[in-house]
Amino acid sequence: MGYTTGNGRDMTSVMYRMEGPPIHEQTLGSADAMLLRLLDGDESMGGTKQPYDPRIHFVLIRDAYLDANPGNEDLRKWLDDALDQFDAVYLGTRPGFLEGYAALKEKITPWGG
């Protein structure tokens, strides 16, 4: 089953098992394409592409952790706060991959930190 609810979630599928937690999957083609752009030394492909937005991967991680830890409101708050930081960094004109990573590292406090 797939669902679309906004940036990042449109690439996520959720498979429900007969027993146990759901399985979250995502197409990794976008990450592969971004890696190739970085290796080629032109992340924007001559200005034709926007820099990569890793938020899609964090949304998948968030959903999987929440499904595996139902009722853990501290975890939900931390993940939601981190997602707000992704939105702050990537809203509007996206930074380059390395610049975006550095901004996230500065803004997000590690779990338990």
JSON list of C-alpha atoms in Angstrom, two decimals:
[
{"chain": "A", "resi": 1, "resn": "MET", "atom": "CA", "xyz": [0.00, 0.00, 0.00]},
{"chain": "A", "resi": 2, "resn": "GLY", "atom": "CA", "xyz": [1.32, 3.44, -0.85]},
{"chain": "A", "resi": 3, "resn": "TYR", "atom": "CA", "xyz": [0.21, 6.80, 0.38]},
{"chain": "A", "resi": 4, "resn": "THR", "atom": "CA", "xyz": [0.90, 10.42, -0.41]},
{"chain": "A", "resi": 5, "resn": "THR", "atom": "CA", "xyz": [0.77, 13.06, 2.29]},
{"chain": "A", "resi": 6, "resn": "GLY", "atom": "CA", "xyz": [3.42, 15.58, 1.30]},
{"chain": "A", "resi": 7, "resn": "ASN", "atom": "CA", "xyz": [7.13, 16.04, 0.74]},
{"chain": "A", "resi": 8, "resn": "GLY", "atom": "CA", "xyz": [8.91, 12.80, 1.39]},
{"chain": "A", "resi": 9, "resn": "ARG", "atom": "CA", "xyz": [5.97, 10.59, 2.08]},
{"chain": "A", "resi": 10, "resn": "ASP", "atom": "CA", "xyz": [5.06, 10.15, -1.57]},
{"chain": "A", "resi": 11, "resn": "MET", "atom": "CA", "xyz": [8.00, 7.79, -2.07]},
{"chain": "A", "resi": 12, "resn": "THR", "atom": "CA", "xyz": [7.21, 5.56, 0.88]},
{"chain": "A", "resi": 13, "resn": "SER", "atom": "CA", "xyz": [5.30, 2.28, 0.80]},
{"chain": "A", "resi": 14, "resn": "VAL", "atom": "CA", "xyz": [3.97, 0.55, 3.86]},
{"chain": "A", "resi": 15, "resn": "MET", "atom": "CA", "xyz": [3.40, -3.20, 3.81]},
{"chain": "A", "resi": 16, "resn": "TYR", "atom": "CA", "xyz": [1.23, -4.59, 6.56]},
{"chain": "A", "resi": 17, "resn": "ARG", "atom": "CA", "xyz": [2.04, -8.08, 7.85]},
{"chain": "A", "resi": 18, "resn": "MET", "atom": "CA", "xyz": [-0.43, -10.63, 9.17]},
{"chain": "A", "resi": 19, "resn": "GLU", "atom": "CA", "xyz": [1.49, -10.32, 12.47]},
{"chain": "A", "resi": 20, "resn": "GLY", "atom": "CA", "xyz": [4.07, -7.80, 13.61]},
{"chain": "A", "resi": 21, "resn": "PRO", "atom": "CA", "xyz": [4.81, -4.20, 12.77]},
{"chain": "A", "resi": 22, "resn": "PRO", "atom": "CA", "xyz": [4.42, -2.81, 9.25]},
{"chain": "A", "resi": 23, "resn": "ILE", "atom": "CA", "xyz": [7.41, -2.74, 6.91]},
{"chain": "A", "resi": 24, "resn": "HIS", "atom": "CA", "xyz": [8.35, 0.66, 5.46]},
{"chain": "A", "resi": 25, "resn": "GLU", "atom": "CA", "xyz": [10.10, 0.76, 2.09]},
{"chain": "A", "resi": 26, "resn": "GLN", "atom": "CA", "xyz": [11.33, 3.47, -0.16]},
{"chain": "A", "resi": 27, "resn": "THR", "atom": "CA", "xyz": [12.72, 3.77, -3.64]},
{"chain": "A", "resi": 28, "resn": "LEU", "atom": "CA", "xyz": [16.40, 4.55, -3.36]},
{"chain": "A", "resi": 29, "resn": "GLY", "atom": "CA", "xyz": [16.78, 5.76, -6.94]},
{"chain": "A", "resi": 30, "resn": "SER", "atom": "CA", "xyz": [16.87, 9.37, -5.85]},
{"chain": "A", "resi": 31, "resn": "ALA", "atom": "CA", "xyz": [19.80, 8.74, -3.51]},
{"chain": "A", "resi": 32, "resn": "ASP", "atom": "CA", "xyz": [21.69, 6.86, -6.23]},
{"chain": "A", "resi": 33, "resn": "ALA", "atom": "CA", "xyz": [21.11, 9.70, -8.69]},
{"chain": "A", "resi": 34, "resn": "MET", "atom": "CA", "xyz": [22.34, 12.25, -6.15]},
{"chain": "A", "resi": 35, "resn": "LEU", "atom": "CA", "xyz": [25.48, 10.27, -5.45]},
{"chain": "A", "resi": 36, "resn": "LEU", "atom": "CA", "xyz": [26.26, 10.17, -9.17]},
{"chain": "A", "resi": 37, "resn": "ARG", "atom": "CA", "xyz": [25.78, 13.95, -9.38]},
{"chain": "A", "resi": 38, "resn": "LEU", "atom": "CA", "xyz": [28.16, 14.48, -6.45]},
{"chain": "A", "resi": 39, "resn": "LEU", "atom": "CA", "xyz": [30.74, 12.15, -7.96]},
{"chain": "A", "resi": 40, "resn": "ASP", "atom": "CA", "xyz": [30.50, 14.03, -11.26]},
{"chain": "A", "resi": 41, "resn": "GLY", "atom": "CA", "xyz": [31.24, 17.25, -9.38]},
{"chain": "A", "resi": 42, "resn": "ASP", "atom": "CA", "xyz": [28.05, 19.05, -10.48]},
{"chain": "A", "resi": 43, "resn": "GLU", "atom": "CA", "xyz": [25.23, 18.59, -8.00]},
{"chain": "A", "resi": 44, "resn": "SER", "atom": "CA", "xyz": [22.87, 20.89, -9.94]},
{"chain": "A", "resi": 45, "resn": "MET", "atom": "CA", "xyz": [23.68, 19.36, -13.35]},
{"chain": "A", "resi": 46, "resn": "GLY", "atom": "CA", "xyz": [24.42, 22.73, -14.89]},
{"chain": "A", "resi": 47, "resn": "GLY", "atom": "CA", "xyz": [21.61, 24.43, -12.98]},
{"chain": "A", "resi": 48, "resn": "THR", "atom": "CA", "xyz": [18.91, 22.08, -14.31]},
{"chain": "A", "resi": 49, "resn": "LYS", "atom": "CA", "xyz": [18.33, 20.26, -11.01]},
{"chain": "A", "resi": 50, "resn": "GLN", "atom": "CA", "xyz": [17.77, 21.38, -7.43]},
{"chain": "A", "resi": 51, "resn": "PRO", "atom": "CA", "xyz": [20.11, 20.02, -4.77]},
{"chain": "A", "resi": 52, "resn": "TYR", "atom": "CA", "xyz": [19.05, 16.78, -3.15]},
{"chain": "A", "resi": 53, "resn": "ASP", "atom": "CA", "xyz": [16.50, 16.89, -0.31]},
{"chain": "A", "resi": 54, "resn": "PRO", "atom": "CA", "xyz": [17.26, 14.09, 2.21]},
{"chain": "A", "resi": 55, "resn": "ARG", "atom": "CA", "xyz": [14.03, 14.80, 4.11]},
{"chain": "A", "resi": 56, "resn": "ILE", "atom": "CA", "xyz": [12.34, 11.95, 2.26]},
{"chain": "A", "resi": 57, "resn": "HIS", "atom": "CA", "xyz": [14.63, 9.46, 3.97]},
{"chain": "A", "resi": 58, "resn": "PHE", "atom": "CA", "xyz": [14.12, 10.95, 7.42]},
{"chain": "A", "resi": 59, "resn": "VAL", "atom": "CA", "xyz": [10.33, 10.78, 7.02]},
{"chain": "A", "resi": 60, "resn": "LEU", "atom": "CA", "xyz": [10.64, 7.05, 6.36]},
{"chain": "A", "resi": 61, "resn": "ILE", "atom": "CA", "xyz": [12.90, 6.56, 9.37]},
{"chain": "A", "resi": 62, "resn": "ARG", "atom": "CA", "xyz": [10.51, 8.59, 11.55]},
{"chain": "A", "resi": 63, "resn": "ASP", "atom": "CA", "xyz": [7.49, 6.52, 10.56]},
{"chain": "A", "resi": 64, "resn": "ALA", "atom": "CA", "xyz": [9.31, 3.22, 11.09]},
{"chain": "A", "resi": 65, "resn": "TYR", "atom": "CA", "xyz": [10.55, 4.22, 14.56]},
{"chain": "A", "resi": 66, "resn": "LEU", "atom": "CA", "xyz": [7.09, 5.42, 15.60]},
{"chain": "A", "resi": 67, "resn": "ASP", "atom": "CA", "xyz": [5.49, 2.18, 14.40]},
{"chain": "A", "resi": 68, "resn": "ALA", "atom": "CA", "xyz": [8.10, 0.17, 16.33]},
{"chain": "A", "resi": 69, "resn": "ASN", "atom": "CA", "xyz": [7.62, 2.28, 19.49]},
{"chain": "A", "resi": 70, "resn": "PRO", "atom": "CA", "xyz": [3.90, 2.98, 19.81]},
{"chain": "A", "resi": 71, "resn": "GLY", "atom": "CA", "xyz": [3.03, 5.38, 22.60]},
{"chain": "A", "resi": 72, "resn": "ASN", "atom": "CA", "xyz": [6.58, 6.68, 23.07]},
{"chain": "A", "resi": 73, "resn": "GLU", "atom": "CA", "xyz": [5.72, 10.38, 23.15]},
{"chain": "A", "resi": 74, "resn": "ASP", "atom": "CA", "xyz": [9.30, 11.45, 23.96]},
{"chain": "A", "resi": 75, "resn": "LEU", "atom": "CA", "xyz": [10.49, 9.74, 20.78]},
{"chain": "A", "resi": 76, "resn": "ARG", "atom": "CA", "xyz": [7.62, 11.24, 18.75]},
{"chain": "A", "resi": 77, "resn": "LYS", "atom": "CA", "xyz": [8.48, 14.73, 20.00]},
{"chain": "A", "resi": 78, "resn": "TRP", "atom": "CA", "xyz": [12.19, 14.32, 19.25]},
{"chain": "A", "resi": 79, "resn": "LEU", "atom": "CA", "xyz": [11.49, 12.98, 15.74]},
{"chain": "A", "resi": 80, "resn": "ASP", "atom": "CA", "xyz": [8.94, 15.71, 15.03]},
{"chain": "A", "resi": 81, "resn": "ASP", "atom": "CA", "xyz": [11.34, 18.40, 16.28]},
{"chain": "A", "resi": 82, "resn": "ALA", "atom": "CA", "xyz": [14.07, 16.98, 14.04]},
{"chain": "A", "resi": 83, "resn": "LEU", "atom": "CA", "xyz": [11.64, 16.97, 11.10]},
{"chain": "A", "resi": 84, "resn": "ASP", "atom": "CA", "xyz": [10.93, 20.65, 11.79]},
{"chain": "A", "resi": 85, "resn": "GLN", "atom": "CA", "xyz": [14.67, 21.27, 11.44]},
{"chain": "A", "resi": 86, "resn": "PHE", "atom": "CA", "xyz": [14.71, 19.47, 8.08]},
{"chain": "A", "resi": 87, "resn": "ASP", "atom": "CA", "xyz": [11.88, 21.77, 6.99]},
{"chain": "A", "resi": 88, "resn": "ALA", "atom": "CA", "xyz": [13.77, 24.85, 8.18]},
{"chain": "A", "resi": 89, "resn": "VAL", "atom": "CA", "xyz": [16.93, 23.85, 6.29]},
{"chain": "A", "resi": 90, "resn": "TYR", "atom": "CA", "xyz": [15.29, 22.68, 3.05]},
{"chain": "A", "resi": 91, "resn": "LEU", "atom": "CA", "xyz": [12.32, 25.04, 2.73]},
{"chain": "A", "resi": 92, "resn": "GLY", "atom": "CA", "xyz": [12.71, 27.41, -0.21]},
{"chain": "A", "resi": 93, "resn": "THR", "atom": "CA", "xyz": [16.09, 27.40, -1.92]},
{"chain": "A", "resi": 94, "resn": "ARG", "atom": "CA", "xyz": [17.78, 24.14, -1.00]},
{"chain": "A", "resi": 95, "resn": "PRO", "atom": "CA", "xyz": [21.39, 24.13, 0.15]},
{"chain": "A", "resi": 96, "resn": "GLY", "atom": "CA", "xyz": [23.93, 21.87, -1.48]},
{"chain": "A", "resi": 97, "resn": "PHE", "atom": "CA", "xyz": [24.24, 18.36, -0.07]},
{"chain": "A", "resi": 98, "resn": "LEU", "atom": "CA", "xyz": [27.25, 19.04, 2.15]},
{"chain": "A", "resi": 99, "resn": "GLU", "atom": "CA", "xyz": [25.97, 22.45, 3.29]},
{"chain": "A", "resi": 100, "resn": "GLY", "atom": "CA", "xyz": [22.59, 20.93, 4.17]},
{"chain": "A", "resi": 101, "resn": "TYR", "atom": "CA", "xyz": [24.23, 18.13, 6.13]},
{"chain": "A", "resi": 102, "resn": "ALA", "atom": "CA", "xyz": [26.32, 20.64, 8.10]},
{"chain": "A", "resi": 103, "resn": "ALA", "atom": "CA", "xyz": [23.22, 22.73, 8.89]},
{"chain": "A", "resi": 104, "resn": "LEU", "atom": "CA", "xyz": [21.28, 19.67, 10.10]},
{"chain": "A", "resi": 105, "resn": "LYS", "atom": "CA", "xyz": [24.19, 18.51, 12.23]},
{"chain": "A", "resi": 106, "resn": "GLU", "atom": "CA", "xyz": [24.27, 21.93, 13.89]},
{"chain": "A", "resi": 107, "resn": "LYS", "atom": "CA", "xyz": [20.49, 22.11, 14.48]},
{"chain": "A", "resi": 108, "resn": "ILE", "atom": "CA", "xyz": [19.55, 18.56, 15.55]},
{"chain": "A", "resi": 109, "resn": "THR", "atom": "CA", "xyz": [20.54, 17.38, 19.01]},
{"chain": "A", "resi": 110, "resn": "PRO", "atom": "CA", "xyz": [21.25, 13.63, 19.03]},
{"chain": "A", "resi": 111, "resn": "TRP", "atom": "CA", "xyz": [18.75, 11.44, 20.89]},
{"chain": "A", "resi": 112, "resn": "GLY", "atom": "CA", "xyz": [19.68, 11.46, 24.56]},
{"chain": "A", "resi": 113, "resn": "GLY", "atom": "CA", "xyz": [22.14, 14.33, 24.02]}
]
